[in-house]
Amino acid sequence: MTAAFARLWAEIAPIGRDRKGGYLRYALTDPELTLRDWFRNQADRRDMTVTDDGNGNLFAWWGAQWGRGTVLTGSHFDSVPHGGGYDGPLGIVSAFLAVDRLREQGFTPGRPIGVAAFVDEEGGRFGLPCLGSRLLSGVIDPGKAAALCDRDGVTFGEALGSRPAGALPSLSARVSAVVELHIEQGRVLDVPVGVASAIWPHGRWRLDFTGHGDHAGTTRMADRHDPMLTFASTVLAANEEAWLAGAHATIARVTVEPNATNAIPSLVRGWLDARAADTPTMERLVEAVVKRAVERAGQDGTQVVVEPESVSPEVAFDTSLAARLSALLGDAPILPTGAGHDAGVLSAHVPTAMLFVRNPTGVSHSPAEYASDEDCTAGVEALATVLRELT
Ligand code: HGY
Ligand code: MN
Ligand code: MN
Ligand code: MN
């Protein structure tokens, strides 16, 4: 199976690589569309029917589409810009190989298995993470989703070519379980495979800093109201407050207008990503960062506006299911994660589990993201064992 994994992995590894060895696989752009063609080809090779739910999510079926007791597995193809190659695609490649494994063992599932490729899980193109699973489960209005815009002003509806279909009727009645396999993001596992216990509460807040745009060469320092200063001070504040709270906070994805070396900007836009082991800690962290941003704006004569963009409460995966799978997999470790996942969204509607494949460095959302072929193969075997158990 290691050779089979290496072969399949070699097919997708070159797709969407950027010039510096990272990946740029924004949802519904050429590289991701190429991966979707690869997905259809893999399904064809396995006589699996492919359906699209009208939201940009693809499903390859072993058994009746959305039949009673359906078990969904899979993940996403899209990446963050200059990201790693495993986050997402590993769950999809492993799902197809797990189907192969079960077939080699002469197993026929008693329930349909659907291999899923969810659209824009990272929210890297249209700004809302887990866009596809939120649409499928009905937690975002299709009209609102259709209007989400990318950096070039292209809406999700335009990229999709239609208004998203929205929620699948009676999802929780049709689907008996979801199992998403994913590369570990962090460095806890000292065995090849682990089981998720929870996803930390996390969210994104948009921070708009406005000031007085002016000439960088003729405006005296005393006359400046530079939002870049307020922004820079808030970046440091987020870092300090995160250390104090024992949490995680990053301000990234910045845009500056006008973005010129000889102009004091009038607008600096940043996004705060804040995460903590519990919701009150996350909320206190965000409050502390915003408070310091507003105080600094007062000093700089600038303004700051904060908008929550997407805030996800803690996800506690089905504890009995996690314990059952851990036991099934030889007492695999059960561990939380700070990363959001489609499985997290779906867990509010269907019994859901996640399997993590060891990441020796723990690095993710980076070209350095890596898991060994041997551990990935162990992940495939584990997923096949779990799918056999659940179907
Ligand atoms: O950003 C996250 O938490 C996940 O990797 N999408
Ligand atoms: Mn990710
Ligand atoms: Mn992911
Ligand atoms: Mn995910």
mmCIF file of C-alpha atoms in Angstrom, residues 38 81 124 220 224:
data_model
loop_
_atom_site.group_PDB
_atom_site.id
_atom_site.type_symbol
_atom_site.label_atom_id
_atom_site.label_comp_id
_atom_site.label_asym_id
_atom_site.label_seq_id
_atom_site.Cartn_x
_atom_site.Cartn_y
_atom_site.Cartn_z
ATOM 1 C CA TRP A 38 -8.100 14.091 -10.937
ATOM 2 C CA PRO A 81 -1.325 30.732 -0.382
ATOM 3 C CA GLY A 124 -8.367 31.536 1.204
ATOM 4 C CA ARG A 220 5.938 66.649 9.077
ATOM 5 C CA ARG A 224 0.804 62.576 10.636
#
